[in-house]
Amino acid sequence: MNVSYFVKRENLIVRIIGEIDHHSSEMIREKIEREYVRQNVKNIIFDFSDINFMDSSGIGVIMGRYKSVRERGGKLGVYSVNPQIDRVFQLSGLYKNKIINPYSSLEEAISNI
Amino acid sequence: MEYQNSMKISFMSKSQNEAFARVAVAAFVSQLDPTVEEISEIKTAVSEAVTNAVIHGYEDMEGEIFLSCTIKDNLVEITISDKGKGIEDVSRAREPLYTSKPELERSGMGFTVMEAFMDEVEVESVKGTGTTVIMRKRLTSI
Ligand SMILES: Nc1ncnc2c1ncn2[C@@H]1O[C@H](COP(=O)(O)OP(=O)(O)OP(=O)(O)O)[C@@H](O)[C@H]1O
Ligand SMILES: [Mg+2]
């Protein structure tokens, strides 16, 4: 499990490599939160291209970050979600309720978020 | 003749074992040549049930989690149980978005995910005694 970041305009891009479950989610949550507080950005965009597993613990991580970005008037985006994980997103209503917006690439996410 | 096989494991209620449990079941079920999608659905459902035993059943204290998996032709049955605190109201617990631990950033979607990814999910629970989740899925293979 590895989390890395970079900032592009007012977005914090978070790339997670590995699996998101209850065990890994605690560290992922802490790392993202620490970086978001440190950086002067509004939005968080998740790069999901290297995540091959996610259960409902990942939904909790997303909903928690939604609370953080809202305080700064920011939004959440995600790109490169594999079909299985996409179903978990759909089921939990995260797209429908506009908690996080799905994009097909980083470029698309940055220009449309 | 019906093909049958089964396995049984038990492990400590540590969050490290969530990945162990889902990978063990995936390896056992792979003898049925499941699709990538089926394996991923089974792994996710197992992860949900084991995580619930760790977080809610034992509330992060030490305990033992029991997992068994039975194959009958193309039917997979997975049973996950704990001897933890149990669930007072099972139908409320199964409702989407219901969680007793919102302070831990839980989303209350675990049972909903299990139900969506498996054909059947049965929950038996007695307060103070423990919880058993039985999940069944018929694979399209064979
Ligand atoms: N093994 C268990 N022992 C005791 N209580 C349980 C057990 N499994 C589930 N529960 C109860 O059922 C509720 C709903 O479970 P569910 O998995 O749907 O959501 P969650 O675990 O709270 O959140 P999430 O799975 O989205 O992180 C839990 O909040 C808990 O109160
Ligand atoms: Mg759960």
PDB file of C-alpha atoms and ligand atoms in Angstrom:
ATOM      1  CA  MET A   1       0.000   0.000   0.000  1.00  0.00           C
ATOM      2  CA  ASN A   2       1.398   3.322  -1.074  1.00  0.00           C
ATOM      3  CA  VAL A   3      -0.093   6.823  -1.258  1.00  0.00           C
ATOM      4  CA  SER A   4       1.489   9.637  -3.274  1.00  0.00           C
ATOM      5  CA  TYR A   5       0.338  13.136  -4.171  1.00  0.00           C
ATOM      6  CA  PHE A   6       0.897  16.101  -6.382  1.00  0.00           C
ATOM      7  CA  VAL A   7      -0.793  19.449  -6.707  1.00  0.00           C
ATOM      8  CA  LYS A   8      -2.123  20.795  -9.977  1.00  0.00           C
ATOM      9  CA  ARG A   9      -3.857  24.166  -9.858  1.00  0.00           C
ATOM     10  CA  GLU A  10      -6.285  23.971  -6.964  1.00  0.00           C
ATOM     11  CA  ASN A  11      -6.407  20.178  -6.913  1.00  0.00           C
ATOM     12  CA  LEU A  12      -4.657  17.640  -4.739  1.00  0.00           C
ATOM     13  CA  ILE A  13      -4.199  14.516  -6.864  1.00  0.00           C
ATOM     14  CA  VAL A  14      -3.983  11.389  -4.721  1.00  0.00           C
ATOM     15  CA  ARG A  15      -2.661   8.176  -6.194  1.00  0.00           C
ATOM     16  CA  ILE A  16      -3.156   5.044  -4.132  1.00  0.00           C
ATOM     17  CA  ILE A  17      -1.395   1.828  -5.067  1.00  0.00           C
ATOM     18  CA  GLY A  18      -2.792  -1.334  -3.512  1.00  0.00           C
ATOM     19  CA  GLU A  19      -6.038  -2.412  -1.886  1.00  0.00           C
ATOM     20  CA  ILE A  20      -8.479  -0.341   0.141  1.00  0.00           C
ATOM     21  CA  ASP A  21      -9.984  -2.288   3.022  1.00  0.00           C
ATOM     22  CA  HIS A  22     -10.520  -1.613   6.724  1.00  0.00           C
ATOM     23  CA  HIS A  23      -6.874  -2.457   7.461  1.00  0.00           C
ATOM     24  CA  SER A  24      -5.359  -0.081   4.910  1.00  0.00           C
ATOM     25  CA  SER A  25      -8.053   2.612   5.100  1.00  0.00           C
ATOM     26  CA  GLU A  26      -6.852   4.011   8.406  1.00  0.00           C
ATOM     27  CA  MET A  27      -3.438   4.846   7.038  1.00  0.00           C
ATOM     28  CA  ILE A  28      -4.871   6.113   3.738  1.00  0.00           C
ATOM     29  CA  ARG A  29      -7.277   8.420   5.555  1.00  0.00           C
ATOM     30  CA  GLU A  30      -4.550   9.841   7.801  1.00  0.00           C
ATOM     31  CA  LYS A  31      -2.133  10.460   4.952  1.00  0.00           C
ATOM     32  CA  ILE A  32      -4.672  12.204   2.723  1.00  0.00           C
ATOM     33  CA  GLU A  33      -5.995  14.317   5.565  1.00  0.00           C
ATOM     34  CA  ARG A  34      -2.500  15.423   6.591  1.00  0.00           C
ATOM     35  CA  GLU A  35      -1.596  16.412   3.032  1.00  0.00           C
ATOM     36  CA  TYR A  36      -4.891  18.213   2.408  1.00  0.00           C
ATOM     37  CA  VAL A  37      -4.438  20.299   5.551  1.00  0.00           C
ATOM     38  CA  ARG A  38      -0.880  21.197   4.486  1.00  0.00           C
ATOM     39  CA  GLN A  39      -1.674  22.147   0.896  1.00  0.00           C
ATOM     40  CA  ASN A  40      -3.578  25.237  -0.068  1.00  0.00           C
ATOM     41  CA  VAL A  41      -5.948  23.425  -2.454  1.00  0.00           C
ATOM     42  CA  LYS A  42      -9.705  23.045  -2.778  1.00  0.00           C
ATOM     43  CA  ASN A  43     -10.397  19.756  -4.510  1.00  0.00           C
ATOM     44  CA  ILE A  44      -9.187  16.189  -4.114  1.00  0.00           C
ATOM     45  CA  ILE A  45      -8.912  14.022  -7.229  1.00  0.00           C
ATOM     46  CA  PHE A  46      -8.273  10.299  -6.752  1.00  0.00           C
ATOM     47  CA  ASP A  47      -6.253   8.340  -9.289  1.00  0.00           C
ATOM     48  CA  PHE A  48      -7.704   4.808  -9.027  1.00  0.00           C
ATOM     49  CA  SER A  49      -5.655   3.208 -11.805  1.00  0.00           C
ATOM     50  CA  ASP A  50      -3.583   1.113  -9.384  1.00  0.00           C
ATOM     51  CA  ILE A  51      -6.330   0.006  -7.024  1.00  0.00           C
ATOM     52  CA  ASN A  52      -7.460  -3.527  -7.664  1.00  0.00           C
ATOM     53  CA  PHE A  53      -9.628  -4.023  -4.586  1.00  0.00           C
ATOM     54  CA  MET A  54     -11.968  -1.829  -2.571  1.00  0.00           C
ATOM     55  CA  ASP A  55     -14.771  -2.701  -0.173  1.00  0.00           C
ATOM     56  CA  SER A  56     -17.147  -0.456   1.792  1.00  0.00           C
ATOM     57  CA  SER A  57     -14.227   0.827   3.867  1.00  0.00           C
ATOM     58  CA  GLY A  58     -13.299   2.837   0.759  1.00  0.00           C
ATOM     59  CA  ILE A  59     -16.775   4.376   0.704  1.00  0.00           C
ATOM     60  CA  GLY A  60     -16.183   5.538   4.276  1.00  0.00           C
ATOM     61  CA  VAL A  61     -12.868   7.108   3.245  1.00  0.00           C
ATOM     62  CA  ILE A  62     -14.553   8.983   0.364  1.00  0.00           C
ATOM     63  CA  MET A  63     -17.454  10.203   2.508  1.00  0.00           C
ATOM     64  CA  GLY A  64     -15.028  11.403   5.164  1.00  0.00           C
ATOM     65  CA  ARG A  65     -12.966  13.374   2.612  1.00  0.00           C
ATOM     66  CA  TYR A  66     -16.194  14.840   1.220  1.00  0.00           C
ATOM     67  CA  LYS A  67     -16.735  16.465   4.605  1.00  0.00           C
ATOM     68  CA  SER A  68     -13.216  17.929   4.551  1.00  0.00           C
ATOM     69  CA  VAL A  69     -13.377  19.390   1.030  1.00  0.00           C
ATOM     70  CA  ARG A  70     -16.807  20.864   1.606  1.00  0.00           C
ATOM     71  CA  GLU A  71     -15.420  23.022   4.400  1.00  0.00           C
ATOM     72  CA  ARG A  72     -13.190  24.691   1.799  1.00  0.00           C
ATOM     73  CA  GLY A  73     -15.876  24.797  -0.877  1.00  0.00           C
ATOM     74  CA  GLY A  74     -14.091  22.033  -2.780  1.00  0.00           C
ATOM     75  CA  LYS A  75     -15.165  18.872  -4.625  1.00  0.00           C
ATOM     76  CA  LEU A  76     -14.083  15.268  -5.045  1.00  0.00           C
ATOM     77  CA  GLY A  77     -13.239  13.565  -8.321  1.00  0.00           C
ATOM     78  CA  VAL A  78     -11.988  10.126  -9.318  1.00  0.00           C
ATOM     79  CA  TYR A  79     -10.619   8.647 -12.533  1.00  0.00           C
ATOM     80  CA  SER A  80      -9.585   5.240 -13.900  1.00  0.00           C
ATOM     81  CA  VAL A  81     -11.945   3.199 -11.713  1.00  0.00           C
ATOM     82  CA  ASN A  82     -12.081  -0.492 -12.642  1.00  0.00           C
ATOM     83  CA  PRO A  83     -15.540  -2.004 -13.331  1.00  0.00           C
ATOM     84  CA  GLN A  84     -15.795  -3.969 -10.053  1.00  0.00           C
ATOM     85  CA  ILE A  85     -14.944  -0.976  -7.908  1.00  0.00           C
ATOM     86  CA  ASP A  86     -17.234   1.171 -10.013  1.00  0.00           C
ATOM     87  CA  ARG A  87     -20.117  -1.072  -8.934  1.00  0.00           C
ATOM     88  CA  VAL A  88     -19.304  -0.407  -5.270  1.00  0.00           C
ATOM     89  CA  PHE A  89     -19.370   3.341  -6.029  1.00  0.00           C
ATOM     90  CA  GLN A  90     -22.707   3.011  -7.870  1.00  0.00           C
ATOM     91  CA  LEU A  91     -24.299   0.896  -5.129  1.00  0.00           C
ATOM     92  CA  SER A  92     -23.479   3.364  -2.413  1.00  0.00           C
ATOM     93  CA  GLY A  93     -24.964   6.257  -4.383  1.00  0.00           C
ATOM     94  CA  LEU A  94     -21.739   8.290  -4.331  1.00  0.00           C
ATOM     95  CA  TYR A  95     -22.088   9.350  -7.980  1.00  0.00           C
ATOM     96  CA  LYS A  96     -25.842   9.834  -7.894  1.00  0.00           C
ATOM     97  CA  ASN A  97     -25.623  12.037  -4.812  1.00  0.00           C
ATOM     98  CA  LYS A  98     -22.750  14.015  -6.344  1.00  0.00           C
ATOM     99  CA  ILE A  99     -20.404  13.173  -3.490  1.00  0.00           C
ATOM    100  CA  ILE A 100     -17.708  12.273  -5.998  1.00  0.00           C
ATOM    101  CA  ASN A 101     -17.639  12.747  -9.769  1.00  0.00           C
ATOM    102  CA  PRO A 102     -16.180  10.056 -12.051  1.00  0.00           C
ATOM    103  CA  TYR A 103     -13.866  11.018 -14.944  1.00  0.00           C
ATOM    104  CA  SER A 104     -11.973   9.020 -17.523  1.00  0.00           C
ATOM    105  CA  SER A 105      -8.635  10.782 -17.172  1.00  0.00           C
ATOM    106  CA  LEU A 106      -6.691  13.273 -15.066  1.00  0.00           C
ATOM    107  CA  GLU A 107      -7.042  15.941 -17.779  1.00  0.00           C
ATOM    108  CA  GLU A 108     -10.800  15.493 -17.916  1.00  0.00           C
ATOM    109  CA  ALA A 109     -11.019  15.616 -14.119  1.00  0.00           C
ATOM    110  CA  ILE A 110      -8.982  18.804 -13.840  1.00  0.00           C
ATOM    111  CA  SER A 111     -10.901  20.684 -16.491  1.00  0.00           C
ATOM    112  CA  ASN A 112     -14.380  19.581 -15.386  1.00  0.00           C
ATOM    113  CA  ILE A 113     -14.328  19.249 -11.606  1.00  0.00           C
TER     114      ILE A 113
ATOM    115  CA  MET B   1     -22.354 -37.271  -9.742  1.00  0.00           C
ATOM    116  CA  GLU B   2     -22.285 -34.051  -7.814  1.00  0.00           C
ATOM    117  CA  TYR B   3     -18.863 -32.509  -7.229  1.00  0.00           C
ATOM    118  CA  GLN B   4     -18.213 -31.518  -3.624  1.00  0.00           C
ATOM    119  CA  ASN B   5     -15.378 -29.903  -1.734  1.00  0.00           C
ATOM    120  CA  SER B   6     -15.002 -27.910   1.440  1.00  0.00           C
ATOM    121  CA  MET B   7     -12.503 -26.026   3.590  1.00  0.00           C
ATOM    122  CA  LYS B   8     -12.495 -24.508   7.044  1.00  0.00           C
ATOM    123  CA  ILE B   9     -10.142 -22.028   8.675  1.00  0.00           C
ATOM    124  CA  SER B  10     -10.089 -19.885  11.766  1.00  0.00           C
ATOM    125  CA  PHE B  11      -7.969 -16.853  12.530  1.00  0.00           C
ATOM    126  CA  MET B  12      -7.556 -14.057  15.040  1.00  0.00           C
ATOM    127  CA  SER B  13      -9.682 -10.929  14.711  1.00  0.00           C
ATOM    128  CA  LYS B  14      -6.913  -8.741  13.337  1.00  0.00           C
ATOM    129  CA  SER B  15      -7.423  -6.341  10.463  1.00  0.00           C
ATOM    130  CA  GLN B  16      -4.429  -7.927   8.696  1.00  0.00           C
ATOM    131  CA  ASN B  17      -6.539 -11.085   8.319  1.00  0.00           C
ATOM    132  CA  GLU B  18      -9.188  -9.342   6.199  1.00  0.00           C
ATOM    133  CA  ALA B  19      -6.928  -9.654   3.153  1.00  0.00           C
ATOM    134  CA  PHE B  20      -5.846 -13.153   4.188  1.00  0.00           C
ATOM    135  CA  ALA B  21      -9.472 -14.354   4.391  1.00  0.00           C
ATOM    136  CA  ARG B  22     -10.589 -12.996   1.009  1.00  0.00           C
ATOM    137  CA  VAL B  23      -7.484 -14.317  -0.749  1.00  0.00           C
ATOM    138  CA  ALA B  24      -7.902 -17.761   0.879  1.00  0.00           C
ATOM    139  CA  VAL B  25     -11.517 -18.025  -0.299  1.00  0.00           C
ATOM    140  CA  ALA B  26     -10.585 -16.783  -3.782  1.00  0.00           C
ATOM    141  CA  ALA B  27      -7.854 -19.432  -4.025  1.00  0.00           C
ATOM    142  CA  PHE B  28     -10.225 -22.181  -2.897  1.00  0.00           C
ATOM    143  CA  VAL B  29     -13.013 -21.136  -5.276  1.00  0.00           C
ATOM    144  CA  SER B  30     -10.613 -20.845  -8.219  1.00  0.00           C
ATOM    145  CA  GLN B  31     -11.008 -24.616  -8.824  1.00  0.00           C
ATOM    146  CA  LEU B  32     -14.402 -23.751 -10.354  1.00  0.00           C
ATOM    147  CA  ASP B  33     -12.811 -21.459 -12.946  1.00  0.00           C
ATOM    148  CA  PRO B  34     -14.819 -18.418 -11.917  1.00  0.00           C
ATOM    149  CA  THR B  35     -14.793 -15.270 -14.029  1.00  0.00           C
ATOM    150  CA  VAL B  36     -12.709 -12.285 -12.918  1.00  0.00           C
ATOM    151  CA  GLU B  37     -15.947 -10.577 -11.978  1.00  0.00           C
ATOM    152  CA  GLU B  38     -17.187 -13.494  -9.853  1.00  0.00           C
ATOM    153  CA  ILE B  39     -13.894 -13.730  -7.967  1.00  0.00           C
ATOM    154  CA  SER B  40     -13.911 -10.028  -7.299  1.00  0.00           C
ATOM    155  CA  GLU B  41     -17.514 -10.156  -6.041  1.00  0.00           C
ATOM    156  CA  ILE B  42     -16.741 -13.055  -3.705  1.00  0.00           C
ATOM    157  CA  LYS B  43     -13.595 -11.359  -2.366  1.00  0.00           C
ATOM    158  CA  THR B  44     -15.507  -8.170  -1.664  1.00  0.00           C
ATOM    159  CA  ALA B  45     -18.351  -9.979   0.137  1.00  0.00           C
ATOM    160  CA  VAL B  46     -15.886 -11.997   2.281  1.00  0.00           C
ATOM    161  CA  SER B  47     -13.979  -8.831   3.124  1.00  0.00           C
ATOM    162  CA  GLU B  48     -17.221  -7.163   4.292  1.00  0.00           C
ATOM    163  CA  ALA B  49     -18.243 -10.024   6.572  1.00  0.00           C
ATOM    164  CA  VAL B  50     -14.772 -10.510   8.082  1.00  0.00           C
ATOM    165  CA  THR B  51     -14.338  -6.768   8.603  1.00  0.00           C
ATOM    166  CA  ASN B  52     -17.677  -6.655  10.418  1.00  0.00           C
ATOM    167  CA  ALA B  53     -16.532  -9.446  12.738  1.00  0.00           C
ATOM    168  CA  VAL B  54     -13.318  -7.509  13.516  1.00  0.00           C
ATOM    169  CA  ILE B  55     -14.875  -4.055  13.955  1.00  0.00           C
ATOM    170  CA  HIS B  56     -18.334  -4.782  15.331  1.00  0.00           C
ATOM    171  CA  GLY B  57     -18.248  -8.362  16.594  1.00  0.00           C
ATOM    172  CA  TYR B  58     -15.068  -8.053  18.637  1.00  0.00           C
ATOM    173  CA  GLU B  59     -14.742  -4.241  18.586  1.00  0.00           C
ATOM    174  CA  ASP B  60     -11.024  -4.540  17.865  1.00  0.00           C
ATOM    175  CA  MET B  61     -10.420  -6.825  20.825  1.00  0.00           C
ATOM    176  CA  GLU B  62      -8.978 -10.291  20.538  1.00  0.00           C
ATOM    177  CA  GLY B  63     -11.302 -13.002  19.320  1.00  0.00           C
ATOM    178  CA  GLU B  64     -11.525 -15.870  16.873  1.00  0.00           C
ATOM    179  CA  ILE B  65     -13.200 -15.705  13.463  1.00  0.00           C
ATOM    180  CA  PHE B  66     -14.383 -18.907  11.768  1.00  0.00           C
ATOM    181  CA  LEU B  67     -14.642 -19.215   8.013  1.00  0.00           C
ATOM    182  CA  SER B  68     -15.778 -22.150   5.950  1.00  0.00           C
ATOM    183  CA  CYS B  69     -16.445 -22.585   2.273  1.00  0.00           C
ATOM    184  CA  THR B  70     -18.335 -25.407   0.612  1.00  0.00           C
ATOM    185  CA  ILE B  71     -18.616 -26.144  -3.080  1.00  0.00           C
ATOM    186  CA  LYS B  72     -21.438 -28.235  -4.526  1.00  0.00           C
ATOM    187  CA  ASP B  73     -21.173 -28.350  -8.293  1.00  0.00           C
ATOM    188  CA  ASN B  74     -21.196 -24.656  -9.188  1.00  0.00           C
ATOM    189  CA  LEU B  75     -22.746 -23.464  -5.914  1.00  0.00           C
ATOM    190  CA  VAL B  76     -20.420 -21.746  -3.454  1.00  0.00           C
ATOM    191  CA  GLU B  77     -21.484 -21.360   0.172  1.00  0.00           C
ATOM    192  CA  ILE B  78     -19.380 -19.256   2.524  1.00  0.00           C
ATOM    193  CA  THR B  79     -19.974 -19.078   6.278  1.00  0.00           C
ATOM    194  CA  ILE B  80     -18.258 -16.470   8.460  1.00  0.00           C
ATOM    195  CA  SER B  81     -18.899 -16.352  12.179  1.00  0.00           C
ATOM    196  CA  ASP B  82     -17.724 -14.685  15.332  1.00  0.00           C
ATOM    197  CA  LYS B  83     -18.448 -15.149  19.030  1.00  0.00           C
ATOM    198  CA  GLY B  84     -18.614 -11.433  19.601  1.00  0.00           C
ATOM    199  CA  LYS B  85     -21.240  -9.008  20.765  1.00  0.00           C
ATOM    200  CA  GLY B  86     -23.984  -9.940  18.316  1.00  0.00           C
ATOM    201  CA  ILE B  87     -26.593  -7.771  16.579  1.00  0.00           C
ATOM    202  CA  GLU B  88     -29.682  -6.613  18.409  1.00  0.00           C
ATOM    203  CA  ASP B  89     -31.794  -5.776  15.357  1.00  0.00           C
ATOM    204  CA  VAL B  90     -30.669  -7.646  12.244  1.00  0.00           C
ATOM    205  CA  SER B  91     -33.145  -6.083   9.814  1.00  0.00           C
ATOM    206  CA  ARG B  92     -32.108  -2.578  10.815  1.00  0.00           C
ATOM    207  CA  ALA B  93     -28.422  -3.578  10.550  1.00  0.00           C
ATOM    208  CA  ARG B  94     -29.028  -4.748   6.963  1.00  0.00           C
ATOM    209  CA  GLU B  95     -30.537  -1.453   5.859  1.00  0.00           C
ATOM    210  CA  PRO B  96     -28.345   0.529   3.458  1.00  0.00           C
ATOM    211  CA  LEU B  97     -26.414   3.317   5.217  1.00  0.00           C
ATOM    212  CA  TYR B  98     -27.187   2.053   8.731  1.00  0.00           C
ATOM    213  CA  THR B  99     -24.052   1.976  10.854  1.00  0.00           C
ATOM    214  CA  SER B 100     -23.612   1.844  14.610  1.00  0.00           C
ATOM    215  CA  LYS B 101     -20.139   3.383  14.236  1.00  0.00           C
ATOM    216  CA  PRO B 102     -20.387   6.601  12.190  1.00  0.00           C
ATOM    217  CA  GLU B 103     -17.530   8.065  14.260  1.00  0.00           C
ATOM    218  CA  LEU B 104     -15.189   5.542  12.602  1.00  0.00           C
ATOM    219  CA  GLU B 105     -16.145   6.742   9.110  1.00  0.00           C
ATOM    220  CA  ARG B 106     -18.070   3.573   8.397  1.00  0.00           C
ATOM    221  CA  SER B 107     -20.590   3.996   5.597  1.00  0.00           C
ATOM    222  CA  GLY B 108     -23.157   1.367   6.577  1.00  0.00           C
ATOM    223  CA  MET B 109     -22.884  -0.284   3.157  1.00  0.00           C
ATOM    224  CA  GLY B 110     -21.326  -3.636   4.108  1.00  0.00           C
ATOM    225  CA  PHE B 111     -24.481  -5.762   4.098  1.00  0.00           C
ATOM    226  CA  THR B 112     -25.759  -3.985   0.983  1.00  0.00           C
ATOM    227  CA  VAL B 113     -22.523  -4.883  -0.833  1.00  0.00           C
ATOM    228  CA  MET B 114     -22.767  -8.530   0.321  1.00  0.00           C
ATOM    229  CA  GLU B 115     -26.365  -8.721  -0.912  1.00  0.00           C
ATOM    230  CA  ALA B 116     -25.523  -7.158  -4.267  1.00  0.00           C
ATOM    231  CA  PHE B 117     -22.526  -9.399  -4.940  1.00  0.00           C
ATOM    232  CA  MET B 118     -23.882 -12.734  -3.687  1.00  0.00           C
ATOM    233  CA  ASP B 119     -27.162 -14.502  -4.581  1.00  0.00           C
ATOM    234  CA  GLU B 120     -28.255 -15.033  -0.976  1.00  0.00           C
ATOM    235  CA  VAL B 121     -27.148 -13.639   2.378  1.00  0.00           C
ATOM    236  CA  GLU B 122     -28.433 -15.049   5.667  1.00  0.00           C
ATOM    237  CA  VAL B 123     -27.612 -13.433   8.987  1.00  0.00           C
ATOM    238  CA  GLU B 124     -28.060 -15.227  12.297  1.00  0.00           C
ATOM    239  CA  SER B 125     -27.179 -13.295  15.401  1.00  0.00           C
ATOM    240  CA  VAL B 126     -27.775 -13.451  19.121  1.00  0.00           C
ATOM    241  CA  LYS B 127     -26.900 -10.486  21.262  1.00  0.00           C
ATOM    242  CA  GLY B 128     -23.963 -11.289  23.512  1.00  0.00           C
ATOM    243  CA  THR B 129     -23.303 -14.608  21.749  1.00  0.00           C
ATOM    244  CA  GLY B 130     -22.166 -13.846  18.233  1.00  0.00           C
ATOM    245  CA  THR B 131     -23.015 -13.535  14.568  1.00  0.00           C
ATOM    246  CA  THR B 132     -23.005 -15.922  11.616  1.00  0.00           C
ATOM    247  CA  VAL B 133     -23.268 -14.784   8.023  1.00  0.00           C
ATOM    248  CA  ILE B 134     -23.986 -17.389   5.319  1.00  0.00           C
ATOM    249  CA  MET B 135     -23.589 -16.300   1.718  1.00  0.00           C
ATOM    250  CA  ARG B 136     -24.351 -18.319  -1.406  1.00  0.00           C
ATOM    251  CA  LYS B 137     -23.481 -17.759  -5.020  1.00  0.00           C
ATOM    252  CA  ARG B 138     -24.035 -19.918  -8.070  1.00  0.00           C
ATOM    253  CA  LEU B 139     -21.209 -19.472 -10.532  1.00  0.00           C
ATOM    254  CA  THR B 140     -21.879 -19.264 -14.217  1.00  0.00           C
ATOM    255  CA  SER B 141     -18.894 -21.489 -15.006  1.00  0.00           C
ATOM    256  CA  ILE B 142     -19.041 -25.279 -15.667  1.00  0.00           C
TER     257      ILE B 142
HETATM  258  N1  LIG C   1     -20.400  -9.392  13.117  1.00  0.00           N
HETATM  259  C1  LIG C   1     -21.099  -8.384  13.662  1.00  0.00           C
HETATM  260  N2  LIG C   1     -21.222  -8.280  15.009  1.00  0.00           N
HETATM  261  C2  LIG C   1     -21.925  -7.262  15.581  1.00  0.00           C
HETATM  262  N3  LIG C   1     -22.559  -6.300  14.865  1.00  0.00           N
HETATM  263  C3  LIG C   1     -22.486  -6.355  13.527  1.00  0.00           C
HETATM  264  C4  LIG C   1     -21.761  -7.395  12.859  1.00  0.00           C
HETATM  265  N4  LIG C   1     -21.878  -7.179  11.525  1.00  0.00           N
HETATM  266  C5  LIG C   1     -22.624  -6.073  11.371  1.00  0.00           C
HETATM  267  N5  LIG C   1     -23.000  -5.560  12.571  1.00  0.00           N
HETATM  268  C6  LIG C   1     -23.862  -4.371  12.785  1.00  0.00           C
HETATM  269  O1  LIG C   1     -24.535  -4.081  11.570  1.00  0.00           O
HETATM  270  C7  LIG C   1     -24.278  -2.736  11.156  1.00  0.00           C
HETATM  271  C8  LIG C   1     -24.277  -2.650   9.657  1.00  0.00           C
HETATM  272  O2  LIG C   1     -23.195  -3.388   9.071  1.00  0.00           O
HETATM  273  P1  LIG C   1     -22.616  -2.926   7.655  1.00  0.00           P
HETATM  274  O3  LIG C   1     -21.459  -3.787   7.310  1.00  0.00           O
HETATM  275  O4  LIG C   1     -23.737  -2.877   6.679  1.00  0.00           O
HETATM  276  O5  LIG C   1     -22.153  -1.420   7.914  1.00  0.00           O
HETATM  277  P2  LIG C   1     -20.871  -0.909   8.742  1.00  0.00           P
HETATM  278  O6  LIG C   1     -19.948  -2.037   9.004  1.00  0.00           O
HETATM  279  O7  LIG C   1     -21.361  -0.149   9.907  1.00  0.00           O
HETATM  280  O8  LIG C   1     -20.208   0.096   7.693  1.00  0.00           O
HETATM  281  P3  LIG C   1     -19.316  -0.336   6.429  1.00  0.00           P
HETATM  282  O9  LIG C   1     -19.423  -1.818   6.242  1.00  0.00           O
HETATM  283  O10 LIG C   1     -19.922   0.400   5.275  1.00  0.00           O
HETATM  284  O11 LIG C   1     -17.963   0.119   6.724  1.00  0.00           O
HETATM  285  C9  LIG C   1     -22.963  -2.374  11.828  1.00  0.00           C
HETATM  286  O12 LIG C   1     -22.827  -0.983  11.984  1.00  0.00           O
HETATM  287  C10 LIG C   1     -23.088  -3.124  13.162  1.00  0.00           C
HETATM  288  O13 LIG C   1     -23.864  -2.381  14.086  1.00  0.00           O
HETATM  289 MG    MG C   2     -19.342  -3.348   7.537  1.00  0.00          MG
END
